[in-house]
Amino acid sequence: MAETWATSPSGQALGIDLHIEPTGSGLRRGLTDALRDAVRGGRLAPGTRLPASRTLAADLGIARNTVADAYADLVAEGWLTARQGSGTRVAERPVEAPRPVTAPGRRTPGTLLHDLHPGTPDLASFPRAAWLKAARRALTEAPNDALGYGDPRGRPELRTALAHYLARARGVHAHPDRIVVCAGFAQGLMLLGEVLRRRGLSDIAVESYGLDAHWDILARAGLRTRPLPLDERGTDTAALEPRPGGAVLLTPAHQFPLGVPLHPDRRAAAVDWARRTGGLILEDDYDGEFRYDRQPVGALQGLDPDRVAYLGTASKSLAPGLRLGWLVLPAALTDEVAAAKGDSDWSCGVLDQLTLAEFLRSGAYDRHLRGARLRYRRRRDHLVAALAEQAPAVRATGIAAGLHAVLRLPPGTEQSVVRAAAWQRLRVAGLSSFRHEDTAHPAPAPDALVVGYGTPPDHAWAGALDALCRVLP
Amino acid sequence: MAETWATSPSGQALGIDLHIEPTGSGLRRGLTDALRDAVRGGRLAPGTRLPASRTLAADLGIARNTVADAYADLVAEGWLTARQGSGTRVAERPVEAPRPVTAPGRRTPGTLLHDLHPGTPDLASFPRAAWLKAARRALTEAPNDALGYGDPRGRPELRTALAHYLARARGVHAHPDRIVVCAGFAQGLMLLGEVLRRRGLSDIAVESYGLDAHWDILARAGLRTRPLPLDERGTDTAALEPRPGGAVLLTPAHQFPLGVPLHPDRRAAAVDWARRTGGLILEDDYDGEFRYDRQPVGALQGLDPDRVAYLGTASKSLAPGLRLGWLVLPAALTDEVAAAKGDSDWSCGVLDQLTLAEFLRSGAYDRHLRGARLRYRRRRDHLVAALAEQAPAVRATGIAAGLHAVLRLPPGTEQSVVRAAAWQRLRVAGLSSFRHEDTAHPAPAPDALVVGYGTPPDHAWAGALDALCRVLP
């Protein structure tokens, strides 16, 4: 813990205990969290001017860039404001507390002009009329029993519809009995983490880039996350540990955030590992429906349904607010995961489950996805064209898929671009913020931005793209 | 663990490991669970004839009644069938597995003729048309942002509507900022249990009669449940331990299952205890809206919002399948509980939240409750009249409220009545099944049935009541 000083609006010195560990990795995140907590908890009042990054860095005995980065993160999130000439201050109307701050695509407050943070689809294109139509039909036809305490795996209508859809669209080998409907990917991962921990697992391999929100979920379940090596062919699943009964979390169809599919050799290596060691692959298929250049690569689960737990979600294809996701599980895990779901909240709400079942069955989901694919593909093309014209030093990498692109930047420029974006009130993520802190990278980490082109509504997209191009080198 | 034998359909002897602890309390439940698991897991195949209760009791070295009771429970749940002349057999079409078996009011399978188990409202009277109307309006008016990752406390529209409603209907002192919307009472209790455990609590006082599903939730959170003494004036809150920072879970408006409100002196004693010791009261207000003879007693929370965490639910007033409940929390707990909710599943689904907000705001909820009150009151009157005429030895006790009645039986008859009901394929609960196993009762436990008159649909109510009267002494 370190103590430092900020100047309050009245000019009186104010002591703040920042509760950060001044050593070790994760320092930037630790400082960001500590400052955010101080604002949220009221210890740093609105309008308070923060010390210059140089001063705070000296007080804490850390690098100035770490402080500057933490300030930039908090400006982007809306906790702080930064204006030339008036320094960095606590925002006058701070974000409504409390909220988890690591949610993918969490909306930032009113001071933000543009949001290109990845993780959220275009909420303005949620198919409201079609959804309501499906809701009417589903609720009209539902048996009374459907409204009672139900099967923790979820409504059979939805599990049946998902089994058909996932087989057809993603090559998933899905029997309704092995599906557990859950409150989004996050809860599905939590349930699997808890079950694996109870079975004696103590750590789980993960990709070296991903979402710390997911690693946190695993950590809360008692699992230590260990990043796999990353090389020019992507995540090296051949490096999975050979001891029996391990587990690995992968995004095979479209690595998040790097934007590439798992290399075919590495897919095979993962499945071989799981068969050889009795291991389990957790397949995060968050945006498998969105591929723009050709048929998406099928789910890994189809290769070995007994060794892969498939996790899908409506959060990217429809809306995160639905809180609906699904697990397709090996037979040996289904009962335990279903029991964990029952212990957590009995089941998901049945009305949205029945509506999604009707939405899938009626073809409305396919229609919605066709429209969404077209919209996102146009945005991606637009982004690539704008880069070629306005920022030739920047290159979009990864496959034409999903709701985000990775923009490779000239070496050493990522942090300054993210800071410049924050000054423009443009929310965009640096690739380094997705890096697992235990990553042993063979080469200097690439400088890049992760741009979520799904996030803005149509009317705001062009403006967001302009703002982005203005801050690119 | 004990091993015993059953006869398979082919007549071959079959060894089953029942995995029960042959000593200690909870033996009946342990045996019931072990047999259910054996059926569910396929170790006892459909059609298998079970040994006579006398034989199994001798094998296990336990009382014959314990075996007979376990068999009766499983007949009532639909796992076993019992027919005069053919003994007890594994049901041909066993209940779809897996499902938690302790849910209040869980629907039992097709072989059941009548269901008077408490815990579920009349699902046939769910206001489908009014709900769809509210859903249409709510989804049409919702801002796009509402569909994203949201505040873990829930949508502000719903928290505001709940604050108004709870103040008006239940005397709850509710600010929207202190409300956390959760997936029914069960999740709310889990979140509170986890937060209290993290704060160092190791045990929690409970009422001596209640739902083991709730005690199990607290146990999973790491809290040992200790029943308070029960005397002729009800739960003795004056016996709450004086050490600082304790907690107690109460059903003050309508004790479940005994059906009486907490005595005014005991209400005062609970609040005094909480103030004196810095303790916390968890107020389970599961059916506070349903009182038929006069205005319901207001929530305890109104007496001291800083010392009472109020838990409400839509499961009794609307339907359990909605999976919507709400916590009204002391300021000191709100952030931690909201963070625990975020960690668990980010938030509840927004569409049902927005719909419930509109349902409350538009007056549709009040209209629905007026209709439901009338329906349940008529059923209760009908039940009391039928008892007077057909079973004068049985007396309905408790206040005219809620969705269940307690029928006092002549001493020593509870188990035989529950068994007789199971033979009639009538599902009804004995009071003893709600008794905490650590209860030190000052007198012999009363023999009684807990009858849920909310459960059957209208067309089945008269038949269920007739079946009940046939098995009463």
Short mmCIF file of C-alpha atoms in Angstrom, two decimals, chain B residues 42-465:
data_model
loop_
_atom_site.label_atom_id
_atom_site.label_comp_id
_atom_site.label_asym_id
_atom_site.label_seq_id
_atom_site.Cartn_x
_atom_site.Cartn_y
_atom_site.Cartn_z
CA GLY B 42 -30.12 -46.20 -13.94
CA ARG B 43 -28.73 -48.49 -11.25
CA LEU B 44 -32.35 -49.30 -10.45
CA ALA B 45 -34.01 -49.94 -13.81
CA PRO B 46 -37.65 -49.11 -14.57
CA GLY B 47 -39.93 -51.88 -13.39
CA THR B 48 -37.50 -53.13 -10.76
CA ARG B 49 -39.34 -54.34 -7.68
CA LEU B 50 -37.89 -52.99 -4.48
CA PRO B 51 -37.56 -55.14 -1.39
CA ALA B 52 -40.31 -54.87 1.20
CA SER B 53 -39.71 -52.00 3.59
CA ARG B 54 -39.30 -54.52 6.43
CA THR B 55 -36.56 -56.37 4.52
CA LEU B 56 -34.64 -53.26 3.49
CA ALA B 57 -34.91 -51.88 7.02
CA ALA B 58 -33.44 -55.06 8.43
CA ASP B 59 -30.63 -55.02 5.84
CA LEU B 60 -29.78 -51.44 6.69
CA GLY B 61 -30.35 -51.81 10.42
CA ILE B 62 -32.79 -48.91 10.55
CA ALA B 63 -36.42 -48.45 11.50
CA ARG B 64 -38.99 -49.83 9.09
CA ASN B 65 -40.93 -46.54 9.17
CA THR B 66 -37.90 -44.72 7.81
CA VAL B 67 -37.84 -46.98 4.78
CA ALA B 68 -41.61 -46.76 4.36
CA ASP B 69 -41.42 -42.97 4.54
CA ALA B 70 -38.63 -42.83 1.97
CA TYR B 71 -40.63 -45.08 -0.36
CA ALA B 72 -43.71 -42.86 0.11
CA ASP B 73 -41.70 -39.73 -0.70
CA LEU B 74 -40.41 -41.30 -3.89
CA VAL B 75 -43.87 -42.52 -4.89
CA ALA B 76 -45.14 -38.98 -4.40
CA GLU B 77 -42.27 -37.66 -6.50
CA GLY B 78 -42.97 -40.20 -9.21
CA TRP B 79 -39.72 -42.15 -9.05
CA LEU B 80 -41.44 -45.24 -7.64
CA THR B 81 -44.91 -46.66 -8.02
CA ALA B 82 -46.81 -48.48 -5.32
CA ARG B 83 -49.77 -50.68 -6.13
CA GLN B 84 -51.50 -53.03 -3.74
CA GLY B 85 -50.51 -56.55 -4.64
CA SER B 86 -47.49 -55.63 -6.76
CA GLY B 87 -45.31 -53.95 -4.16
CA THR B 88 -43.11 -50.95 -4.73
CA ARG B 89 -41.45 -50.69 -8.13
CA VAL B 90 -39.28 -48.26 -10.04
CA ALA B 91 -41.62 -46.16 -12.20
CA GLU B 92 -41.69 -47.13 -15.86
CA ARG B 93 -41.20 -43.59 -17.13
CA PRO B 94 -39.04 -42.04 -14.45
CA VAL B 95 -38.84 -38.32 -14.00
CA GLU B 96 -36.61 -36.59 -16.49
CA ALA B 97 -33.21 -36.22 -14.91
CA PRO B 98 -31.43 -34.16 -13.71
CA ARG B 99 -33.37 -31.68 -11.65
CA PRO B 100 -32.93 -30.39 -8.13
CA VAL B 101 -35.44 -32.25 -6.06
CA THR B 102 -35.79 -29.83 -3.20
CA ALA B 103 -37.30 -26.93 -5.13
CA PRO B 104 -40.43 -25.61 -3.49
CA GLY B 105 -43.40 -26.77 -5.49
CA ARG B 106 -41.41 -28.61 -8.12
CA ARG B 107 -43.87 -30.27 -10.44
CA THR B 108 -44.01 -34.00 -10.12
CA PRO B 109 -44.39 -36.31 -13.05
CA GLY B 110 -47.27 -37.61 -15.04
CA THR B 111 -48.23 -40.39 -12.71
CA LEU B 112 -49.36 -37.83 -10.14
CA LEU B 113 -53.08 -37.14 -10.01
CA HIS B 114 -53.19 -34.20 -7.59
CA ASP B 115 -50.59 -31.75 -6.38
CA LEU B 116 -51.09 -29.90 -3.11
CA HIS B 117 -47.42 -29.46 -2.36
CA PRO B 118 -46.81 -25.88 -1.20
CA GLY B 119 -44.57 -23.41 -2.98
CA THR B 120 -46.05 -22.77 -6.41
CA PRO B 121 -48.83 -20.36 -7.36
CA ASP B 122 -51.59 -21.29 -9.79
CA LEU B 123 -49.58 -21.20 -13.00
CA ALA B 124 -52.73 -21.38 -15.13
CA SER B 125 -53.66 -17.90 -13.94
CA PHE B 126 -50.42 -16.26 -15.04
CA PRO B 127 -51.59 -13.06 -16.76
CA ARG B 128 -50.26 -13.91 -20.20
CA ALA B 129 -52.09 -11.26 -22.21
CA ALA B 130 -51.30 -8.45 -19.77
CA TRP B 131 -47.68 -9.57 -19.56
CA LEU B 132 -47.31 -9.57 -23.37
CA LYS B 133 -48.87 -6.12 -23.53
CA ALA B 134 -46.36 -4.86 -20.99
CA ALA B 135 -43.51 -6.60 -22.85
CA ARG B 136 -44.48 -4.91 -26.10
CA ARG B 137 -44.57 -1.50 -24.50
CA ALA B 138 -41.37 -2.06 -22.53
CA LEU B 139 -39.35 -3.31 -25.48
CA THR B 140 -40.70 -0.64 -27.79
CA GLU B 141 -39.69 2.12 -25.38
CA ALA B 142 -36.39 0.74 -24.12
CA PRO B 143 -33.26 2.68 -25.05
CA ASN B 144 -30.73 0.69 -27.07
CA ASP B 145 -28.32 0.80 -24.17
CA ALA B 146 -30.73 -1.24 -22.09
CA LEU B 147 -29.88 -4.27 -24.24
CA GLY B 148 -26.17 -4.14 -23.43
CA TYR B 149 -24.16 -5.29 -20.45
CA GLY B 150 -25.86 -3.45 -17.64
CA ASP B 151 -25.69 -2.49 -14.02
CA PRO B 152 -25.48 -5.71 -11.99
CA ARG B 153 -28.14 -4.29 -9.68
CA GLY B 154 -30.61 -4.46 -12.54
CA ARG B 155 -32.38 -1.98 -14.78
CA PRO B 156 -33.08 1.39 -13.17
CA GLU B 157 -36.65 1.32 -14.52
CA LEU B 158 -37.38 -1.82 -12.51
CA ARG B 159 -35.58 -0.70 -9.38
CA THR B 160 -37.52 2.56 -9.41
CA ALA B 161 -40.85 0.79 -9.95
CA LEU B 162 -40.04 -1.70 -7.18
CA ALA B 163 -39.05 1.06 -4.77
CA HIS B 164 -42.45 2.71 -5.23
CA TYR B 165 -44.39 -0.51 -5.11
CA LEU B 166 -42.62 -1.96 -2.06
CA ALA B 167 -43.01 1.29 -0.11
CA ARG B 168 -46.71 1.41 -0.88
CA ALA B 169 -47.61 -2.27 -0.54
CA ARG B 170 -45.19 -3.55 2.08
CA GLY B 171 -43.93 -0.51 3.96
CA VAL B 172 -40.42 -1.16 2.72
CA HIS B 173 -38.04 1.79 2.88
CA ALA B 174 -36.56 1.25 -0.59
CA HIS B 175 -34.28 3.53 -2.56
CA PRO B 176 -33.62 2.28 -6.12
CA ASP B 177 -29.86 2.48 -5.46
CA ARG B 178 -30.17 -0.10 -2.71
CA ILE B 179 -32.14 -2.62 -4.72
CA VAL B 180 -30.47 -5.56 -6.44
CA VAL B 181 -32.62 -7.53 -8.86
CA CYS B 182 -31.78 -11.22 -8.67
CA ALA B 183 -32.84 -14.56 -10.14
CA GLY B 184 -35.51 -15.31 -7.55
CA PHE B 185 -35.22 -15.61 -3.79
CA ALA B 186 -32.75 -18.47 -4.11
CA GLN B 187 -30.08 -16.41 -5.85
CA GLY B 188 -30.66 -13.46 -3.53
CA LEU B 189 -30.09 -15.67 -0.50
CA MET B 190 -27.00 -17.16 -2.14
CA LEU B 191 -25.51 -13.73 -2.83
CA LEU B 192 -26.17 -12.54 0.72
CA GLY B 193 -24.79 -15.77 2.13
CA GLU B 194 -21.59 -15.41 0.11
CA VAL B 195 -21.09 -11.78 1.13
CA LEU B 196 -21.71 -12.53 4.81
CA ARG B 197 -19.34 -15.49 4.69
CA ARG B 198 -16.62 -13.34 3.15
CA ARG B 199 -17.15 -10.88 5.97
CA GLY B 200 -16.34 -13.63 8.44
CA LEU B 201 -19.76 -14.94 9.43
CA SER B 202 -19.72 -18.68 10.06
CA ASP B 203 -23.28 -19.41 11.14
CA ILE B 204 -26.72 -17.93 10.82
CA ALA B 205 -29.84 -18.33 12.91
CA VAL B 206 -32.91 -19.68 11.11
CA GLU B 207 -36.42 -20.66 12.04
CA SER B 208 -36.87 -24.23 13.23
CA TYR B 209 -39.29 -24.94 10.37
CA GLY B 210 -38.50 -23.89 6.84
CA LEU B 211 -37.22 -25.12 3.50
CA ASP B 212 -34.15 -27.30 3.45
CA ALA B 213 -33.43 -25.88 -0.02
CA HIS B 214 -32.79 -22.54 1.69
CA TRP B 215 -30.64 -24.04 4.43
CA ASP B 216 -28.69 -25.86 1.72
CA ILE B 217 -28.03 -22.56 -0.07
CA LEU B 218 -26.62 -21.10 3.14
CA ALA B 219 -24.59 -24.26 3.77
CA ARG B 220 -23.06 -24.04 0.29
CA ALA B 221 -22.09 -20.46 1.07
CA GLY B 222 -20.23 -21.85 4.10
CA LEU B 223 -22.77 -20.86 6.76
CA ARG B 224 -24.00 -23.28 9.37
CA THR B 225 -27.71 -22.85 10.09
CA ARG B 226 -28.79 -22.88 13.73
CA PRO B 227 -32.52 -23.04 14.41
CA LEU B 228 -34.01 -20.65 16.96
CA PRO B 229 -36.20 -22.08 19.71
CA LEU B 230 -39.90 -22.34 18.92
CA ASP B 231 -42.53 -21.94 21.59
CA GLU B 232 -46.27 -21.31 21.76
CA ARG B 233 -45.66 -17.68 20.68
CA GLY B 234 -43.65 -18.78 17.66
CA THR B 235 -40.00 -18.22 16.83
CA ASP B 236 -38.15 -16.91 19.87
CA THR B 237 -36.02 -14.08 18.54
CA ALA B 238 -35.18 -13.10 22.10
CA ALA B 239 -32.89 -16.13 22.03
CA LEU B 240 -30.68 -14.63 19.30
CA GLU B 241 -27.07 -14.77 20.37
CA PRO B 242 -25.75 -11.48 21.72
CA ARG B 243 -22.33 -11.65 20.04
CA PRO B 244 -21.69 -8.92 17.47
CA GLY B 245 -22.22 -9.18 13.74
CA GLY B 246 -24.58 -12.14 13.61
CA ALA B 247 -27.40 -12.80 11.16
CA VAL B 248 -30.83 -14.38 11.15
CA LEU B 249 -33.18 -15.47 8.37
CA LEU B 250 -36.86 -14.92 9.17
CA THR B 251 -40.27 -15.04 7.45
CA PRO B 252 -41.89 -12.35 9.64
CA ALA B 253 -45.12 -11.70 7.72
CA HIS B 254 -46.14 -15.35 7.41
CA GLN B 255 -43.89 -18.02 8.83
CA PHE B 256 -43.18 -20.73 6.32
CA PRO B 257 -44.58 -23.31 6.81
CA LEU B 258 -46.30 -22.72 10.15
CA GLY B 259 -48.44 -19.94 8.73
CA VAL B 260 -48.34 -17.40 11.57
CA PRO B 261 -46.87 -13.89 11.61
CA LEU B 262 -43.95 -13.19 13.90
CA HIS B 263 -45.34 -12.09 17.29
CA PRO B 264 -45.06 -8.31 17.77
CA ASP B 265 -42.79 -8.77 20.80
CA ARG B 266 -40.59 -11.04 18.76
CA ARG B 267 -40.44 -8.54 15.90
CA ALA B 268 -39.29 -5.90 18.35
CA ALA B 269 -36.81 -8.30 19.92
CA ALA B 270 -35.28 -9.09 16.52
CA VAL B 271 -34.78 -5.44 15.62
CA ASP B 272 -33.44 -4.66 19.10
CA TRP B 273 -30.98 -7.51 18.77
CA ALA B 274 -29.81 -6.30 15.37
CA ARG B 275 -29.28 -2.75 16.64
CA ARG B 276 -27.58 -3.81 19.83
CA THR B 277 -25.20 -6.29 18.23
CA GLY B 278 -24.77 -4.84 14.74
CA GLY B 279 -26.57 -7.92 13.46
CA LEU B 280 -28.42 -8.37 10.20
CA ILE B 281 -31.96 -9.66 9.69
CA LEU B 282 -32.67 -11.37 6.36
CA GLU B 283 -36.39 -10.88 5.80
CA ASP B 284 -37.93 -13.46 3.47
CA ASP B 285 -41.20 -11.80 2.36
CA TYR B 286 -42.19 -14.58 -0.03
CA ASP B 287 -45.96 -14.08 0.05
CA GLY B 288 -46.46 -10.78 1.85
CA GLU B 289 -48.96 -9.66 -0.80
CA PHE B 290 -51.45 -12.37 0.07
CA ARG B 291 -53.46 -11.64 3.19
CA TYR B 292 -57.19 -12.20 3.07
CA ASP B 293 -58.66 -10.98 6.35
CA ARG B 294 -57.03 -7.59 6.78
CA GLN B 295 -54.08 -5.46 5.66
CA PRO B 296 -50.92 -7.55 5.79
CA VAL B 297 -48.42 -6.74 8.49
CA GLY B 298 -45.78 -4.44 7.04
CA ALA B 299 -42.27 -5.55 6.33
CA LEU B 300 -39.86 -5.65 9.24
CA GLN B 301 -37.44 -3.81 6.98
CA GLY B 302 -39.44 -0.60 7.45
CA LEU B 303 -38.44 -0.58 11.11
CA ASP B 304 -34.73 -0.40 10.41
CA PRO B 305 -33.57 -0.37 6.78
CA ASP B 306 -29.95 -0.39 7.90
CA ARG B 307 -30.28 -3.64 9.81
CA VAL B 308 -32.66 -5.59 7.58
CA ALA B 309 -32.01 -7.06 4.13
CA TYR B 310 -35.40 -7.53 2.51
CA LEU B 311 -35.89 -10.37 0.00
CA GLY B 312 -38.92 -10.40 -2.28
CA THR B 313 -39.84 -12.52 -5.27
CA ALA B 314 -42.16 -12.74 -8.27
CA SER B 315 -42.26 -16.52 -7.85
CA LYS B 316 -45.43 -16.57 -5.74
CA SER B 317 -47.16 -13.45 -7.08
CA LEU B 318 -46.52 -14.23 -10.78
CA ALA B 319 -44.52 -17.35 -11.64
CA PRO B 320 -41.31 -19.05 -10.52
CA GLY B 321 -40.27 -19.44 -14.15
CA LEU B 322 -39.67 -15.69 -14.40
CA ARG B 323 -36.68 -16.16 -12.08
CA LEU B 324 -37.05 -12.63 -10.75
CA GLY B 325 -36.58 -11.53 -7.19
CA TRP B 326 -35.26 -8.45 -5.46
CA LEU B 327 -33.11 -7.50 -2.54
CA VAL B 328 -33.49 -4.22 -0.67
CA LEU B 329 -30.22 -3.79 1.15
CA PRO B 330 -28.63 -1.74 3.89
CA ALA B 331 -26.27 0.82 2.39
CA ALA B 332 -23.27 -0.96 3.84
CA LEU B 333 -24.04 -4.16 1.92
CA THR B 334 -25.28 -2.89 -1.44
CA ASP B 335 -21.98 -2.59 -3.27
CA GLU B 336 -20.73 -5.98 -2.15
CA VAL B 337 -23.95 -7.78 -3.02
CA ALA B 338 -24.11 -6.00 -6.39
CA ALA B 339 -20.53 -7.06 -7.10
CA ALA B 340 -21.37 -10.65 -6.14
CA LYS B 341 -24.34 -10.53 -8.53
CA GLY B 342 -22.07 -9.21 -11.27
CA ASP B 343 -19.57 -11.97 -10.58
CA SER B 344 -22.30 -14.58 -10.76
CA ASP B 345 -24.06 -13.70 -14.04
CA TRP B 346 -23.52 -9.92 -14.70
CA SER B 347 -27.24 -9.19 -14.23
CA CYS B 348 -30.69 -10.63 -14.79
CA GLY B 349 -32.14 -10.64 -18.30
CA VAL B 350 -33.23 -7.12 -19.15
CA LEU B 351 -36.34 -7.91 -21.18
CA ASP B 352 -38.24 -9.44 -18.28
CA GLN B 353 -36.93 -6.72 -16.00
CA LEU B 354 -38.24 -4.00 -18.29
CA THR B 355 -41.53 -5.84 -18.67
CA LEU B 356 -41.99 -6.21 -14.91
CA ALA B 357 -41.20 -2.52 -14.49
CA GLU B 358 -43.94 -1.64 -16.98
CA PHE B 359 -46.26 -4.19 -15.37
CA LEU B 360 -45.81 -2.51 -11.99
CA ARG B 361 -46.00 1.03 -13.35
CA SER B 362 -49.14 0.48 -15.39
CA GLY B 363 -51.14 -0.99 -12.49
CA ALA B 364 -51.31 -4.42 -14.16
CA TYR B 365 -49.51 -5.97 -11.19
CA ASP B 366 -52.05 -4.60 -8.73
CA ARG B 367 -54.90 -5.83 -10.92
CA HIS B 368 -53.35 -9.25 -11.17
CA LEU B 369 -52.85 -9.44 -7.40
CA ARG B 370 -56.44 -8.45 -6.71
CA GLY B 371 -57.64 -11.33 -8.87
CA ALA B 372 -55.16 -13.76 -7.36
CA ARG B 373 -56.10 -12.78 -3.81
CA LEU B 374 -59.75 -13.44 -4.52
CA ARG B 375 -59.00 -16.81 -6.10
CA TYR B 376 -56.75 -18.01 -3.31
CA ARG B 377 -59.05 -16.71 -0.60
CA ARG B 378 -61.95 -18.68 -2.10
CA ARG B 379 -59.82 -21.79 -2.18
CA ARG B 380 -58.80 -21.33 1.42
CA ASP B 381 -62.43 -20.82 2.49
CA HIS B 382 -63.37 -23.88 0.48
CA LEU B 383 -60.67 -25.91 2.18
CA VAL B 384 -61.72 -24.82 5.67
CA ALA B 385 -65.37 -25.59 4.93
CA ALA B 386 -64.54 -29.01 3.50
CA LEU B 387 -62.51 -29.87 6.58
CA ALA B 388 -65.32 -28.89 8.91
CA GLU B 389 -67.68 -31.14 7.03
CA GLN B 390 -65.54 -34.10 6.07
CA ALA B 391 -62.65 -34.20 8.52
CA PRO B 392 -63.71 -32.67 11.82
CA ALA B 393 -60.63 -34.08 13.57
CA VAL B 394 -58.44 -31.86 11.39
CA ARG B 395 -58.07 -28.14 11.95
CA ALA B 396 -56.57 -25.48 9.63
CA THR B 397 -54.20 -23.28 11.62
CA GLY B 398 -52.36 -20.07 10.83
CA ILE B 399 -53.69 -16.77 9.50
CA ALA B 400 -55.81 -16.35 6.39
CA ALA B 401 -52.92 -15.56 4.14
CA GLY B 402 -50.56 -16.91 1.53
CA LEU B 403 -50.81 -19.95 -0.66
CA HIS B 404 -50.74 -22.70 1.93
CA ALA B 405 -52.53 -23.89 5.06
CA VAL B 406 -51.30 -26.01 7.93
CA LEU B 407 -53.72 -28.79 8.86
CA ARG B 408 -53.25 -30.04 12.40
CA LEU B 409 -53.73 -33.78 12.61
CA PRO B 410 -54.41 -36.06 15.58
CA PRO B 411 -51.10 -36.95 17.27
CA GLY B 412 -49.14 -39.70 15.60
CA THR B 413 -51.01 -39.69 12.30
CA GLU B 414 -48.88 -37.45 10.02
CA GLN B 415 -46.77 -40.16 8.45
CA SER B 416 -49.66 -42.49 7.78
CA VAL B 417 -51.66 -39.67 6.17
CA VAL B 418 -48.73 -38.72 3.91
CA ARG B 419 -48.34 -42.37 2.95
CA ALA B 420 -52.04 -42.74 2.25
CA ALA B 421 -51.87 -39.63 0.07
CA ALA B 422 -48.97 -41.07 -1.90
CA TRP B 423 -51.01 -44.22 -2.55
CA GLN B 424 -53.74 -41.97 -3.91
CA ARG B 425 -51.16 -40.21 -6.06
CA LEU B 426 -51.82 -37.03 -4.13
CA ARG B 427 -48.69 -34.98 -3.44
CA VAL B 428 -48.84 -33.24 -0.10
CA ALA B 429 -46.17 -32.49 2.47
CA GLY B 430 -45.99 -33.50 6.10
CA LEU B 431 -44.99 -30.71 8.47
CA SER B 432 -42.10 -32.79 9.78
CA SER B 433 -40.40 -32.62 6.37
CA PHE B 434 -39.88 -28.88 6.97
CA ARG B 435 -38.30 -29.28 10.37
CA HIS B 436 -34.66 -28.33 10.79
CA GLU B 437 -32.75 -31.37 11.88
CA ASP B 438 -31.05 -29.52 14.73
CA THR B 439 -34.35 -28.35 16.20
CA ALA B 440 -34.63 -28.76 19.95
CA HIS B 441 -38.40 -28.74 20.21
CA PRO B 442 -39.75 -28.24 23.69
CA ALA B 443 -42.64 -30.60 23.08
CA PRO B 444 -43.41 -33.46 20.71
CA ALA B 445 -43.44 -32.03 17.19
CA PRO B 446 -47.00 -31.42 16.05
CA ASP B 447 -48.46 -33.74 13.45
CA ALA B 448 -49.69 -31.69 10.53
CA LEU B 449 -49.93 -31.40 6.77
CA VAL B 450 -48.76 -28.40 4.80
CA VAL B 451 -51.26 -27.97 1.98
CA GLY B 452 -50.45 -25.72 -0.96
CA TYR B 453 -53.84 -24.61 -2.26
CA GLY B 454 -52.25 -22.37 -4.87
CA THR B 455 -50.74 -25.21 -6.86
CA PRO B 456 -53.61 -26.87 -8.79
CA PRO B 457 -55.24 -25.09 -11.70
CA ASP B 458 -58.88 -24.14 -11.13
CA HIS B 459 -60.29 -27.17 -12.88
CA ALA B 460 -58.26 -29.55 -10.72
CA TRP B 461 -58.81 -27.87 -7.38
CA ALA B 462 -62.07 -29.55 -6.37
CA GLY B 463 -60.70 -32.98 -7.22
CA ALA B 464 -57.51 -32.33 -5.28
CA LEU B 465 -59.51 -31.21 -2.27
#
